[in-house]
Amino acid sequence: MAARIVLVVSLASVAFASFLEVDYPNVNVSAERKGDAIFEAGAGGSVFLRPGAGGTVYIDKTDLRKFIEKVKSLPPIWTRRSEHDTLGTFLSGQYFDVDVEAVDPDGGNIMYSLISGHLPPGTSLNMTTGHVIGVAPDIDATYTFGIRATDIHGKYADGVFSISIREKDQCSSMPCMNGGTCVDQIGDFNCTCPLGYGDTTCQTQCEINAFGVANNVMKIPDAQISGHLTLGTALPWEGRLSSTTGWIGNDTGSWLQIDLGEVRHMFAVATQGYHSSTYYTSSFKVAYSQDGNKFVYAQSKNSEFFKGSANYDMVQKFVLDRPVRTRFVRFLPELWHNGGHPGLRVEIYGCDV
Ligand SMILES: *[C@@H]1O[C@H](CO)[C@@H](O)[C@H](O)[C@H]1NC(C)=O
Ligand SMILES: *[C@@H]1O[C@H](CO)[C@@H](O)[C@H](O)[C@H]1NC(C)=O
Ligand SMILES: *[C@@H]1O[C@H](CO)[C@@H](O)[C@H](O)[C@H]1NC(C)=O
Ligand SMILES: *[C@@H]1O[C@H](CO)[C@@H](O)[C@H](O)[C@H]1NC(C)=O
């Protein structure tokens, strides 16, 4: 049997008298009247510490029994859920209230804190109840986060939990018009439009959607309108539909070109002659190109020849037999009013691709 050294500290007759002082690490041990504690050096280097039944013994003003309680106390235990658990799946916009729960085997209170990961945006953890409460955001995601349950002795248990959020079906309100097909996106939807319709909800009928060359719209800036073999002082950007003048080509081989700024779906064109003169174009071709270099002739009514106005102010519209993807569009006069020059004012119709 190992030898036991028993050190009994007992109180001097005055309450809170200091009876044992240690230089390092500088601990002040004191005791109330009749307070005592027994330190026993046991086998294998163990030290047994036993407060007596009398007055309280303090170590640096802390009740010795609190130290023992802390040493002997047990960490919290997760109940109801395992320490790696799913708290649920919720739909965007849904209010939820889920909880984790840990108990202290010593019967004390538990505080909960988030130690890693992220809660779903817009939700929060109640530190005293362990409830995660909030409204599910509009996103498809699983949030994984760590929660630490800490007891009054600072002992803790960590758990990793997750909450899954399913975004709303943005297509449920059937936003796509004109037979468009809705594709649900994160917080958004995407319409796949049938040919002839465009924009976010397929609300735009491409054939009548002007890109804005016309004088009263001018979404296409002057710099995107050019002319080849332009007559005299006429300017290319006067070739806008309903302008008070017009573009005039000198002769065969002249053309008016519109740069749409990017590749777009062209469905139709409209033309007039030069305003208030006999400079009108009775036949022209429309050539299109994505790169401004290699041009192809468009067709309307199975012909490359677009039969233009027999009158300078009348607006004539030509729907292409097949819509084309193009950025550069050229109007090339073929025939025009006798003795004059080919005058044109134009607009282009379509949708963005
Ligand atoms: C030790 O603690 C007791 C009780 O708190 C106090 O009365 C005493 O003054 C302390 N002694 C020293 C040296 O700090
Ligand atoms: C946590 O829950 C308790 C009990 O329901 C409540 O009284 C307290 O206000 C909540 N704390 C927060 C920060 O919401
Ligand atoms: C719509 O879906 C198409 C095809 O998946 C995709 O190319 C396009 O970028 C989407 N548009 C938007 C606005 O999400
Ligand atoms: C206009 O056309 C005429 C006849 O083809 C030609 O003589 C003249 O040089 C041309 N002018 C310009 C500026 O192209």
Coordinates of C-alpha atoms in Angstrom, one line a residue, residues 82-315:
S82 CA -27.8 13.4 -32.7
E83 CA -24.8 15.7 -32.9
H84 CA -25.0 15.7 -36.7
D85 CA -28.6 16.2 -37.6
T86 CA -30.9 17.7 -40.2
L87 CA -33.4 20.1 -38.8
G88 CA -35.7 20.2 -41.8
T89 CA -36.4 21.3 -45.3
F90 CA -38.4 24.4 -45.8
L91 CA -39.9 26.2 -48.8
S92 CA -38.9 29.8 -49.6
G93 CA -41.1 32.2 -47.7
Q94 CA -42.0 29.7 -45.1
Y95 CA -41.7 30.7 -41.4
F96 CA -40.1 28.0 -39.4
D97 CA -39.1 27.4 -35.8
V98 CA -36.8 24.4 -35.2
D99 CA -34.7 23.7 -32.1
V100 CA -31.7 21.8 -31.0
E101 CA -31.6 20.8 -27.3
A102 CA -28.8 19.9 -25.0
V103 CA -29.0 19.2 -21.3
D104 CA -26.5 19.6 -18.6
P105 CA -26.3 16.4 -16.6
D106 CA -25.5 18.5 -13.6
G107 CA -28.8 20.3 -14.0
G108 CA -27.6 23.8 -15.0
N109 CA -28.7 26.1 -17.8
I110 CA -27.3 25.8 -21.3
M111 CA -26.3 28.6 -23.6
Y112 CA -26.3 28.0 -27.4
S113 CA -23.9 29.7 -29.8
L114 CA -23.1 29.5 -33.5
I115 CA -19.5 28.4 -33.8
S116 CA -19.2 27.6 -37.5
G117 CA -21.0 27.9 -40.8
H118 CA -24.0 30.0 -41.6
L119 CA -27.7 29.9 -40.7
P120 CA -30.0 30.5 -43.6
P121 CA -30.1 34.3 -44.2
G122 CA -32.9 35.9 -42.4
T123 CA -33.0 33.4 -39.6
S124 CA -31.4 33.5 -36.1
L125 CA -30.4 31.3 -33.2
N126 CA -31.9 32.0 -29.8
M127 CA -29.0 31.7 -27.4
T128 CA -31.1 30.7 -24.5
T129 CA -33.6 28.3 -26.1
G130 CA -31.6 26.8 -28.9
H131 CA -34.4 27.6 -31.4
V132 CA -33.5 28.6 -35.0
I133 CA -36.3 30.9 -36.1
G134 CA -37.0 32.8 -39.3
V135 CA -38.4 33.0 -42.8
A136 CA -36.8 30.7 -45.4
P137 CA -35.0 32.8 -48.0
D138 CA -35.6 32.3 -51.7
I139 CA -32.8 30.1 -52.7
D140 CA -32.0 26.4 -53.2
A141 CA -29.4 25.6 -50.7
T142 CA -28.5 23.5 -47.6
Y143 CA -27.0 25.4 -44.7
T144 CA -24.7 23.5 -42.4
F145 CA -23.6 25.1 -39.2
G146 CA -22.1 24.3 -35.8
I147 CA -23.8 25.0 -32.5
R148 CA -22.0 24.8 -29.2
A149 CA -24.1 24.1 -26.1
T150 CA -22.2 25.5 -23.1
D151 CA -23.1 24.8 -19.5
I152 CA -22.4 27.1 -16.5
H153 CA -19.1 25.5 -15.9
G154 CA -17.9 26.3 -19.4
K155 CA -18.1 22.7 -20.4
Y156 CA -19.6 22.2 -23.9
A157 CA -20.8 19.9 -26.5
D158 CA -20.6 20.8 -30.2
G159 CA -23.2 19.7 -32.8
V160 CA -23.3 20.1 -36.5
F161 CA -26.8 20.7 -38.0
S162 CA -28.3 21.5 -41.3
I163 CA -31.3 23.2 -42.7
S164 CA -32.3 22.8 -46.4
I165 CA -34.2 25.5 -48.2
R166 CA -36.1 24.9 -51.4
E167 CA -36.7 28.0 -53.6
K168 CA -40.2 28.8 -54.8
D169 CA -41.2 27.6 -58.3
Q170 CA -41.0 31.0 -60.1
C171 CA -42.9 29.5 -62.9
S172 CA -46.0 28.7 -60.8
S173 CA -47.6 32.1 -61.8
M174 CA -47.1 31.1 -65.5
P175 CA -45.3 34.3 -66.4
C176 CA -44.5 33.4 -70.0
M177 CA -46.9 34.7 -72.6
N178 CA -47.7 33.7 -76.1
G179 CA -47.0 30.0 -75.5
G180 CA -43.5 30.6 -74.0
T181 CA -42.0 27.8 -71.9
C182 CA -41.0 28.8 -68.4
V183 CA -37.8 27.5 -66.9
D184 CA -37.5 28.0 -63.1
Q185 CA -34.3 29.8 -62.0
I186 CA -32.9 30.7 -58.6
G187 CA -35.1 33.6 -57.5
D188 CA -36.1 34.1 -61.1
F189 CA -37.5 32.4 -64.2
N190 CA -36.5 32.2 -67.8
C191 CA -38.9 32.1 -70.7
T192 CA -38.1 30.2 -73.8
C193 CA -40.2 31.9 -76.4
P194 CA -41.8 30.4 -79.5
L195 CA -40.4 31.8 -82.8
G196 CA -41.8 35.3 -83.4
Y197 CA -41.9 36.3 -79.7
G198 CA -39.3 37.7 -77.5
D199 CA -38.2 39.5 -74.3
T200 CA -38.4 38.3 -70.7
T201 CA -42.0 37.1 -70.8
C202 CA -42.3 36.6 -74.6
Q203 CA -44.6 39.6 -74.5
T204 CA -42.9 41.2 -77.6
Q205 CA -44.1 40.2 -81.0
C206 CA -40.8 40.5 -83.0
E207 CA -42.4 41.3 -86.3
I208 CA -43.8 44.6 -85.0
N209 CA -41.0 45.4 -82.5
A210 CA -39.0 48.3 -84.0
F211 CA -35.3 48.4 -83.1
G212 CA -35.6 52.1 -83.2
V213 CA -34.0 53.5 -86.3
A214 CA -37.0 55.7 -86.8
N215 CA -36.7 59.4 -86.3
N216 CA -39.1 59.6 -83.3
V217 CA -37.3 56.7 -81.5
M218 CA -33.6 56.9 -82.4
K219 CA -32.5 54.0 -80.2
I220 CA -29.9 53.4 -83.0
P221 CA -27.5 56.3 -82.8
D222 CA -26.2 58.2 -85.8
A223 CA -22.8 56.6 -85.5
Q224 CA -24.4 53.2 -86.2
I225 CA -25.8 54.4 -89.5
S226 CA -23.5 54.7 -92.5
G227 CA -23.8 55.1 -96.3
H228 CA -21.9 54.1 -99.3
L229 CA -21.9 56.5 -102.3
T230 CA -24.2 58.9 -100.6
L231 CA -25.4 61.7 -102.9
G232 CA -24.2 65.3 -102.4
T233 CA -24.8 66.6 -98.9
A234 CA -27.3 64.0 -97.8
L235 CA -26.3 62.2 -94.6
P236 CA -26.7 58.5 -93.8
W237 CA -28.5 59.1 -90.5
E238 CA -31.1 61.1 -92.3
G239 CA -32.2 57.7 -93.5
R240 CA -34.5 57.1 -90.5
L241 CA -38.1 56.2 -91.0
S242 CA -40.3 59.4 -90.7
S243 CA -37.3 61.7 -90.9
T244 CA -38.0 65.1 -92.6
T245 CA -35.3 64.4 -95.2
G246 CA -33.8 61.0 -96.0
W247 CA -30.7 59.2 -97.2
I248 CA -30.0 59.5 -100.9
G249 CA -27.7 57.1 -102.8
N250 CA -25.9 58.4 -105.8
D251 CA -26.4 55.5 -108.1
T252 CA -26.3 51.7 -108.4
G253 CA -23.9 50.3 -105.9
S254 CA -24.8 52.7 -103.2
W255 CA -26.2 51.5 -99.9
L256 CA -27.4 52.5 -96.5
Q257 CA -26.2 50.4 -93.6
I258 CA -27.6 50.1 -90.1
D259 CA -25.4 48.6 -87.3
L260 CA -27.8 47.1 -84.7
G261 CA -25.0 47.2 -82.1
E262 CA -25.1 43.4 -81.5
V263 CA -26.4 40.3 -83.1
R264 CA -30.2 40.4 -83.0
H265 CA -33.0 38.6 -84.6
M266 CA -34.3 40.5 -87.6
F267 CA -37.9 39.7 -88.6
A268 CA -39.0 42.6 -90.9
V269 CA -38.0 46.0 -92.4
A270 CA -40.0 49.0 -93.4
T271 CA -39.0 51.8 -95.8
Q272 CA -40.1 55.1 -97.2
G273 CA -38.6 57.2 -100.0
Y274 CA -36.8 60.5 -99.5
H275 CA -39.2 63.0 -97.9
S276 CA -41.2 65.2 -100.3
S277 CA -39.4 64.5 -103.5
T278 CA -39.4 62.0 -106.3
Y279 CA -36.4 60.3 -104.8
Y280 CA -38.0 57.0 -104.0
T281 CA -36.8 53.5 -104.4
S282 CA -39.0 51.1 -106.1
S283 CA -36.9 48.0 -105.7
F284 CA -34.0 47.2 -103.3
K285 CA -32.2 44.3 -101.7
V286 CA -31.6 43.8 -98.0
A287 CA -28.2 42.2 -97.1
Y288 CA -27.3 41.1 -93.6
S289 CA -24.2 40.1 -91.8
Q290 CA -23.0 39.2 -88.3
D291 CA -19.5 40.5 -88.8
G292 CA -19.9 43.4 -91.2
N293 CA -17.9 41.6 -93.8
K294 CA -19.7 38.6 -95.2
F295 CA -23.2 39.6 -96.3
V296 CA -26.1 37.5 -97.4
Y297 CA -29.4 38.6 -99.1
A298 CA -32.5 38.3 -97.1
Q299 CA -35.7 37.1 -98.8
S300 CA -39.3 38.4 -98.6
K301 CA -42.1 36.7 -100.5
N302 CA -39.5 34.3 -101.9
S303 CA -37.5 37.1 -103.5
E304 CA -34.3 39.0 -102.9
F305 CA -36.0 42.0 -104.5
F306 CA -38.0 44.0 -102.1
K307 CA -40.6 46.0 -104.1
G308 CA -40.5 49.5 -102.6
S309 CA -42.8 52.5 -102.6
A310 CA -44.3 53.9 -105.7
N311 CA -44.7 57.0 -103.6
Y312 CA -42.1 58.7 -101.5
D313 CA -44.0 58.9 -98.2
M314 CA -45.8 55.7 -98.0
V315 CA -44.4 53.3 -95.4

